[in-house]
XYZ file of C-alpha atoms in Angstrom:
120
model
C 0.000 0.000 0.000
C 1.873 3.352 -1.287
C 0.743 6.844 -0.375
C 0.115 8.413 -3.640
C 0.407 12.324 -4.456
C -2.826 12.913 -3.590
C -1.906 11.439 0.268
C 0.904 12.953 0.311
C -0.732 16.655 -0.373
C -3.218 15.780 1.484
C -0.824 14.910 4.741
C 1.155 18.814 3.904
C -1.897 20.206 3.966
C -3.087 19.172 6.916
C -0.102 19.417 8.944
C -0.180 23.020 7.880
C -3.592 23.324 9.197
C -2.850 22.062 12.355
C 0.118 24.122 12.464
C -0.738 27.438 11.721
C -3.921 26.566 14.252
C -1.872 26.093 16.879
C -0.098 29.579 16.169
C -3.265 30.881 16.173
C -4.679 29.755 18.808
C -1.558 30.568 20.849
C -1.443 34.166 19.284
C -5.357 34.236 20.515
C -4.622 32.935 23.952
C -1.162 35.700 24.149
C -3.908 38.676 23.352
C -6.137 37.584 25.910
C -3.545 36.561 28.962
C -0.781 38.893 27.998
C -0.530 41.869 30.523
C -0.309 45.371 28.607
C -0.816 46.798 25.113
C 3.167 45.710 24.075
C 2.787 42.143 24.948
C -0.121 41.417 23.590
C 1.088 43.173 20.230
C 4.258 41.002 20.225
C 1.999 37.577 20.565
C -0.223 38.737 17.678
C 2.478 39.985 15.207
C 4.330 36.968 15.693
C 2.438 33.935 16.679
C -0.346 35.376 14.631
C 1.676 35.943 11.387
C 3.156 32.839 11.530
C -0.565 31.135 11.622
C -2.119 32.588 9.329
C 0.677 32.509 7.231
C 0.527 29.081 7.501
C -3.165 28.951 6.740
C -2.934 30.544 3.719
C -0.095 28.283 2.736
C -2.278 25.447 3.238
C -5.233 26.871 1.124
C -2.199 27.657 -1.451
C -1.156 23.833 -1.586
C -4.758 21.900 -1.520
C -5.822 23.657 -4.841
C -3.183 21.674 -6.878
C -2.891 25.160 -9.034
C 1.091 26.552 -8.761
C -0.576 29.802 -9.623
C -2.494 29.947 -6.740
C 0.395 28.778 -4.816
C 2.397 31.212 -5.325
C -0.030 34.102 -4.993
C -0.484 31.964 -0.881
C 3.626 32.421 -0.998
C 3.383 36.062 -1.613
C 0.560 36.692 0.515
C 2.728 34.518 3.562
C 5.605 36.962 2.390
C 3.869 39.922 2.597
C 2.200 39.210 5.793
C 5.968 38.169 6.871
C 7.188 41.898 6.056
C 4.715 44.247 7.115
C 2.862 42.426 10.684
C 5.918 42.790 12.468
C 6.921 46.331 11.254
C 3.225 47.319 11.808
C 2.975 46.180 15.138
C 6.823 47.974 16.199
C 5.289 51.375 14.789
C 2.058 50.987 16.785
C 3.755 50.294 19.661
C 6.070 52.867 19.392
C 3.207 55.287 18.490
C 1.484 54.179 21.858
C 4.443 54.315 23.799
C 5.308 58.369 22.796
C 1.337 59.070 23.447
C 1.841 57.734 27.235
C 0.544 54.578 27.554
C 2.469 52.612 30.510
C 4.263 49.398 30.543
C 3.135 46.758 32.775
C 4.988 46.602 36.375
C 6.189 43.128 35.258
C 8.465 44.845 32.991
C 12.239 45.018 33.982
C 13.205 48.196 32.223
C 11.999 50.319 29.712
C 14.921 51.030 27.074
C 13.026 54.163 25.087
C 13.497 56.467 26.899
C 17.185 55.508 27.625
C 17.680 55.255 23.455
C 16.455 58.821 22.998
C 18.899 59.690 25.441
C 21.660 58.668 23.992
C 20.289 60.286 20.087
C 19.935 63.649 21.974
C 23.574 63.575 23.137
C 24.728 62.802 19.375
């Protein structure tokens, strides 16, 4: 009994499912449990790029069409590129219009950076 192409796709596919689920799910679980406005950011710019990046990849490889495939592998780039960037900007943005960090934070290095770029 040999796993033909269609078994094979069929196991990628839904190993990406479950993977980029889990990523989700963890990315849903960070923005829920997380403390304060920067740590829940970080959990869904990364965990949740990552899933649905994933996700889309999966979609991408169960249509059998390299055409859509590679449109999922520019989407999972593009979502690669900009979530992270996005989510540094917003943060930053929040930071510099006075929202806190959580007391659970050790230090906050902002202020310390602009600091140093005033001196300069």
């Amino acid at each position: 009994m040999s796993a033909g192409p269609d078994m094979l796709v069929a196991i990628a596919v839904s190993a990406l499912l479950v993977a980029g689920s889990i990523f989700s799910l963890l990315a849903a679980l960070g923005i829920l449990r997380f403390p304060d406005l920067y740590t829940r950011m970080h959990a869904a710019s990364k965990a949740g790029t990552i899933g649905s990046g994933l996700l889309l990849l999966a979609a991408g490889l169960h249509a059998l069409d390299i055409a859509i495939l590679l449109r999922a592998l520019a989407g999972f780039a593009f979502f690669v590129l900009t979530a992270p960037v996005s989510a540094h900007l917003l943060a930053k943005a929040a930071h510099q219009a006075g929202y806190k960090l959580t007391n659970l934070s050790v230090t906050d290095q902002l202020p310390l950076a602009k600091q140093k770029s005033d001196r300069l």
